[in-house]
mmCIF file with all atom_site columns, C-alpha atoms in Angstrom:
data_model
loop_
_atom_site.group_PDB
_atom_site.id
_atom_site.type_symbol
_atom_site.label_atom_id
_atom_site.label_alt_id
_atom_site.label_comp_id
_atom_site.label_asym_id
_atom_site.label_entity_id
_atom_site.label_seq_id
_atom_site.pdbx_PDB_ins_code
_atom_site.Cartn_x
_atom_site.Cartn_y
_atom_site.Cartn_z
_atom_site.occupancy
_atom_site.B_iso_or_equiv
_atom_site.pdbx_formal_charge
_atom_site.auth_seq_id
_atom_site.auth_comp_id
_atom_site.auth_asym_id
_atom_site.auth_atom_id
_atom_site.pdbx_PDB_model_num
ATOM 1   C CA . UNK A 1 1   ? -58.272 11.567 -37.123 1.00 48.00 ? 1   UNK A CA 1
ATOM 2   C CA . UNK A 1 2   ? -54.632 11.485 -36.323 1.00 52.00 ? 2   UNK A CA 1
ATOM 3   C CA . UNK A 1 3   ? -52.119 14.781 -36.849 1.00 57.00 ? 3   UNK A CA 1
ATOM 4   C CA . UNK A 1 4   ? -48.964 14.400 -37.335 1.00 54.00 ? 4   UNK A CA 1
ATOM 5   C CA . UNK A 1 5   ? -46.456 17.376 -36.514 1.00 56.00 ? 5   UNK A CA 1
ATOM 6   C CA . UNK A 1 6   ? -44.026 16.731 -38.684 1.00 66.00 ? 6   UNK A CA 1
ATOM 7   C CA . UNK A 1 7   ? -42.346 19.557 -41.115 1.00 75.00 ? 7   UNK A CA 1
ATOM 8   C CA . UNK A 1 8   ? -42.917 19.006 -44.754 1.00 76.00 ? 8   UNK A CA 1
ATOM 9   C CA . UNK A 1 9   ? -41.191 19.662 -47.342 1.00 82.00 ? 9   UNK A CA 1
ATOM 10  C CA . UNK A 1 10  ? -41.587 22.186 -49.906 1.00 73.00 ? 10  UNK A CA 1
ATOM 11  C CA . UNK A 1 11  ? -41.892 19.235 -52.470 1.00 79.00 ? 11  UNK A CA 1
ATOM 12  C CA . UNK A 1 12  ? -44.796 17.576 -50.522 1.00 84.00 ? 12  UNK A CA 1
ATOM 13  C CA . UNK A 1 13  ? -45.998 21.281 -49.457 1.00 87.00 ? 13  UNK A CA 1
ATOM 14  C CA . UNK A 1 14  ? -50.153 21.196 -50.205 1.00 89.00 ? 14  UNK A CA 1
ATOM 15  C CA . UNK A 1 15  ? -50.741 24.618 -48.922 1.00 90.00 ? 15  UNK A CA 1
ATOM 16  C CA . UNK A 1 16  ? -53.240 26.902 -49.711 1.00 92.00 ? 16  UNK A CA 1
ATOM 17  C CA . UNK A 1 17  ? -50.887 28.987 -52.202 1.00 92.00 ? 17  UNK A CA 1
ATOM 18  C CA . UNK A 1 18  ? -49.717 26.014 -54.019 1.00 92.00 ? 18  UNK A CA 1
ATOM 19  C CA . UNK A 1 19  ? -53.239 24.672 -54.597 1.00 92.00 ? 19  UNK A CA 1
ATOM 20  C CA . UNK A 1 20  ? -54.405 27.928 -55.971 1.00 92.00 ? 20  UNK A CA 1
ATOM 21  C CA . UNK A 1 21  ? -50.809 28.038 -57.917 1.00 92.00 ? 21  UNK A CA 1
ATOM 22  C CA . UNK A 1 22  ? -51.699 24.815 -59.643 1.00 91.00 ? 22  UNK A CA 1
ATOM 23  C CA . UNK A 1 23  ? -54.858 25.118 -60.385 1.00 89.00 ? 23  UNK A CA 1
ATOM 24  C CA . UNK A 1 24  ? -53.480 28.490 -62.311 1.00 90.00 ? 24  UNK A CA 1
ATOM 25  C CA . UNK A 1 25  ? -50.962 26.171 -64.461 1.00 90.00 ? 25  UNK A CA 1
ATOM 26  C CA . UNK A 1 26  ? -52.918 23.555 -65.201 1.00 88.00 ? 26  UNK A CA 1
ATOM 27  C CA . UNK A 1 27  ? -56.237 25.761 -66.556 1.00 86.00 ? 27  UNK A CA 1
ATOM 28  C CA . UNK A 1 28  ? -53.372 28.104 -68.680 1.00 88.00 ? 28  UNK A CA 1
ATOM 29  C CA . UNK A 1 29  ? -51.595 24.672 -69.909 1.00 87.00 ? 29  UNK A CA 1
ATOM 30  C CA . UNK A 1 30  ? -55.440 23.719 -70.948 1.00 83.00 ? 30  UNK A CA 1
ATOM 31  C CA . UNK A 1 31  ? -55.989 26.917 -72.318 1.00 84.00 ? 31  UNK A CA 1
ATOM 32  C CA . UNK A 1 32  ? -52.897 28.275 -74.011 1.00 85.00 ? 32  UNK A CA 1
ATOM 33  C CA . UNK A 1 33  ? -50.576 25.084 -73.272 1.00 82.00 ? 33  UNK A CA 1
ATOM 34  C CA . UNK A 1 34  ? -49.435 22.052 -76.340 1.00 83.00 ? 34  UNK A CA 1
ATOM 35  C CA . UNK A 1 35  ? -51.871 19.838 -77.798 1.00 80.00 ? 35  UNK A CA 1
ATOM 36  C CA . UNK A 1 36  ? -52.407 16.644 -75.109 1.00 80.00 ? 36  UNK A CA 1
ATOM 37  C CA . UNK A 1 37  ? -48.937 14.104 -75.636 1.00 82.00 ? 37  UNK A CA 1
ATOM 38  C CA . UNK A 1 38  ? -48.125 10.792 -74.574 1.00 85.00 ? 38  UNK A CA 1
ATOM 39  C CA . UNK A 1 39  ? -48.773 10.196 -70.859 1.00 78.00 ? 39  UNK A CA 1
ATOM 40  C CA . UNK A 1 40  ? -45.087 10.589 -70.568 1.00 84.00 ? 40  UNK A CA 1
ATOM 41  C CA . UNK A 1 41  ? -44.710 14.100 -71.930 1.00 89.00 ? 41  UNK A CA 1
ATOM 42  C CA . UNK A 1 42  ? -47.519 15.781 -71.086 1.00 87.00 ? 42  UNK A CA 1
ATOM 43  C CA . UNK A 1 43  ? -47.387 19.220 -69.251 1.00 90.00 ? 43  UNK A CA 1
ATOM 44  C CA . UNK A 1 44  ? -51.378 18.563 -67.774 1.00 88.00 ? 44  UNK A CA 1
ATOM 45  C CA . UNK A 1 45  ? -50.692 15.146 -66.881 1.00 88.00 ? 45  UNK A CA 1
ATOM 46  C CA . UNK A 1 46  ? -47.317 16.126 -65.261 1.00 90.00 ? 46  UNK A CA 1
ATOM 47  C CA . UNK A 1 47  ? -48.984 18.691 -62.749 1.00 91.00 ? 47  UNK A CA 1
ATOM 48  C CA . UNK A 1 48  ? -52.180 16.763 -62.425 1.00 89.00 ? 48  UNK A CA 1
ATOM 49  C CA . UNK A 1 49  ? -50.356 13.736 -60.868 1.00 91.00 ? 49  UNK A CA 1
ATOM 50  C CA . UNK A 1 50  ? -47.979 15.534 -59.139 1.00 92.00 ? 50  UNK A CA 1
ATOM 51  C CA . UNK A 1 51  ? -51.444 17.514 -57.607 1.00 92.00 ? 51  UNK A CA 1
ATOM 52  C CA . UNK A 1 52  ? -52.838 14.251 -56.841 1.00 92.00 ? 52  UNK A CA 1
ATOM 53  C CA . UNK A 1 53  ? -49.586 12.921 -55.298 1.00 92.00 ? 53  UNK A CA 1
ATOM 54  C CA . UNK A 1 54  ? -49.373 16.170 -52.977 1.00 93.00 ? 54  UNK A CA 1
ATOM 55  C CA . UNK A 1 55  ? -53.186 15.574 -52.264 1.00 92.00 ? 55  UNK A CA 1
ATOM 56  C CA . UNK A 1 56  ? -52.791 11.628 -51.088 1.00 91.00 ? 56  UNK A CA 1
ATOM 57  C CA . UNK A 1 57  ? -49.924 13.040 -48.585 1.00 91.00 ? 57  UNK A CA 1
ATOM 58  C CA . UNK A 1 58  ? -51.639 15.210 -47.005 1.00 91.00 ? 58  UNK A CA 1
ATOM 59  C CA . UNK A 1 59  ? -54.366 13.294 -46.500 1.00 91.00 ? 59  UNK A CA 1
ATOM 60  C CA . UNK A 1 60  ? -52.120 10.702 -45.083 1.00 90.00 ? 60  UNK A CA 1
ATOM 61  C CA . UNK A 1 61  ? -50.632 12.922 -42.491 1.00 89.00 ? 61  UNK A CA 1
ATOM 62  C CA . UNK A 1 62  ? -53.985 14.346 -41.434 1.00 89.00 ? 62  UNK A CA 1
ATOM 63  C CA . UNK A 1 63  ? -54.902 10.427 -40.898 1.00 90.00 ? 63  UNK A CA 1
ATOM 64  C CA . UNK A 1 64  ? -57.661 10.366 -44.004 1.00 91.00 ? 64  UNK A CA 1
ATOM 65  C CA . UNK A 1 65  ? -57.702 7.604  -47.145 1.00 91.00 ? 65  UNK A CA 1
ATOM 66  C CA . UNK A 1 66  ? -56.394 8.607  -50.567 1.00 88.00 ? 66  UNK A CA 1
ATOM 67  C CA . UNK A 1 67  ? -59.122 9.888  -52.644 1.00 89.00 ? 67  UNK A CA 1
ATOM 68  C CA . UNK A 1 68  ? -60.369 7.554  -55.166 1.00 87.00 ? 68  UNK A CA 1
ATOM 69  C CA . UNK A 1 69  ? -60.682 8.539  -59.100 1.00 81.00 ? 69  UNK A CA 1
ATOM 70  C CA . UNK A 1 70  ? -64.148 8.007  -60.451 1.00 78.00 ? 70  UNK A CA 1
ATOM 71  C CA . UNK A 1 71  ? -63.769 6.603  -64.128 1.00 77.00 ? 71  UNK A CA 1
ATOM 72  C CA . UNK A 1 72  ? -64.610 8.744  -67.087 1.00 69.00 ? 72  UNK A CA 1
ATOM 73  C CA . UNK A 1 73  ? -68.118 8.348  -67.972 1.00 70.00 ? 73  UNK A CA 1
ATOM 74  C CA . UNK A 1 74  ? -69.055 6.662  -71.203 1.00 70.00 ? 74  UNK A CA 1
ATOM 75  C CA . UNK A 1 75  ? -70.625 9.772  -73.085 1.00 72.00 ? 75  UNK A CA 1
ATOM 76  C CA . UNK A 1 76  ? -67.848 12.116 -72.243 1.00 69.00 ? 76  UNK A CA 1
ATOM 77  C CA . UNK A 1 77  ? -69.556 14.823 -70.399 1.00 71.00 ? 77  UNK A CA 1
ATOM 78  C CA . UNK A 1 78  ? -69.884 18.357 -71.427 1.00 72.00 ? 78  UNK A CA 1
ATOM 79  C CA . UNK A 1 79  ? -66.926 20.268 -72.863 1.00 74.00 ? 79  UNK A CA 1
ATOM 80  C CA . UNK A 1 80  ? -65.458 22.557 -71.000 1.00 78.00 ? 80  UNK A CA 1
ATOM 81  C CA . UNK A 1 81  ? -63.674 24.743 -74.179 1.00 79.00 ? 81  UNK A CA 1
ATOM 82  C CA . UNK A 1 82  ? -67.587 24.960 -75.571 1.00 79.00 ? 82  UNK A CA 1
ATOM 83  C CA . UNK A 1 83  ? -69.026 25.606 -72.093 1.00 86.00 ? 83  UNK A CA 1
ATOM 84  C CA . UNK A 1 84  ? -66.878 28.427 -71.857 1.00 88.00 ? 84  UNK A CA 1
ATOM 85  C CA . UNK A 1 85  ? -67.793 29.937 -75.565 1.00 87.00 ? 85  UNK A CA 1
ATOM 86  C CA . UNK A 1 86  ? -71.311 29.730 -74.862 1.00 89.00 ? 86  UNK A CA 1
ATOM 87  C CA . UNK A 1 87  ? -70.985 31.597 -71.577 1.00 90.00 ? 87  UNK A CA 1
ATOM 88  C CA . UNK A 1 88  ? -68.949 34.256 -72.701 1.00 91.00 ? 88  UNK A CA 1
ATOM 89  C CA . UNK A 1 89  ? -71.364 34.647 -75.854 1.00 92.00 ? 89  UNK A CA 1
ATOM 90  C CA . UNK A 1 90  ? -74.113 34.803 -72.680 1.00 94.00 ? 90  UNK A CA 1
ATOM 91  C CA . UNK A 1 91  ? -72.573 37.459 -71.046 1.00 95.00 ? 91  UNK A CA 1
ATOM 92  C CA . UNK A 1 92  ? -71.464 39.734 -73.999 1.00 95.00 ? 92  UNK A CA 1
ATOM 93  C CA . UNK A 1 93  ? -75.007 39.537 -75.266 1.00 95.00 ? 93  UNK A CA 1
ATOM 94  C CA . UNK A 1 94  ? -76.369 40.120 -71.138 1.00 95.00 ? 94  UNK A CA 1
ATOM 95  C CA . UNK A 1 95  ? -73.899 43.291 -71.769 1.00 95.00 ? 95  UNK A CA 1
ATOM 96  C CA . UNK A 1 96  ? -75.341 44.395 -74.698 1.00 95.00 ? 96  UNK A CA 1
ATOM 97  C CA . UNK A 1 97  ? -78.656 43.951 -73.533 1.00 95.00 ? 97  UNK A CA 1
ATOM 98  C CA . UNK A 1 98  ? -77.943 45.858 -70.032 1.00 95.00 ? 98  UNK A CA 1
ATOM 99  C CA . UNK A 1 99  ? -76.133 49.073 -72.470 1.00 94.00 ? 99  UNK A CA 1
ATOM 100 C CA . UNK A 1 100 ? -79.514 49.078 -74.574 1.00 94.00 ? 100 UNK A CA 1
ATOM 101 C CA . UNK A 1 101 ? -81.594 49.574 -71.273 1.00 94.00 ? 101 UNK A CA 1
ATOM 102 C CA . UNK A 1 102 ? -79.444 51.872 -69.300 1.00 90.00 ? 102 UNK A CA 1
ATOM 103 C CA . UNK A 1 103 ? -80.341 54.450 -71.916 1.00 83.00 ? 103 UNK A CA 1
#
């Protein structure tokens, strides 16, 4: 593995506050954000590749490959919006549940 000690710039920056700081936009532009564009006017796509570009540079200067996108499976997966209904239904009923028997 080869470092390079080179300053980067605060557009190539892949520090630990702007990881955390995209992750942040891109699950509120999922949430709360427009319905999905074009590939050209997308918010999601917009910080996703520019997350990906940051990504591939820093794994360049730290002397590692670009990480490789697996393509989307055939059946889709499971999706995330209903995952997340189902677990909050979980935990309000867990709640209710826990209320009942800490009487």
């Amino acid at each position: 593995m080869v470092k390079t000690q080179e300053t980067v710039s605060t557009d190539d920056d892949f520090g630990l506050w702007y990881r955390f700081r995209s992750l942040v936009v891109f699950n509120l532009l999922y949430v709360a954000g427009p319905a999905q564009l074009d590939a050209h006017n997308d918010p999601r796509a917009a910080v996703e590749q520019d997350y990906e570009r940051r990504r591939d540079l820093h794994r360049a200067r730290h002397g590692k490959p670009p990480v490789v996108k697996k393509p989307p499976s055939k059946h889709g997966g499971v999706d995330p919006v209903l995952l997340c209904a189902v677990g909050g239904v979980l935990a309000l009923v867990a709640l209710l549940v826990w209320a009942i028997a800490a009487r």
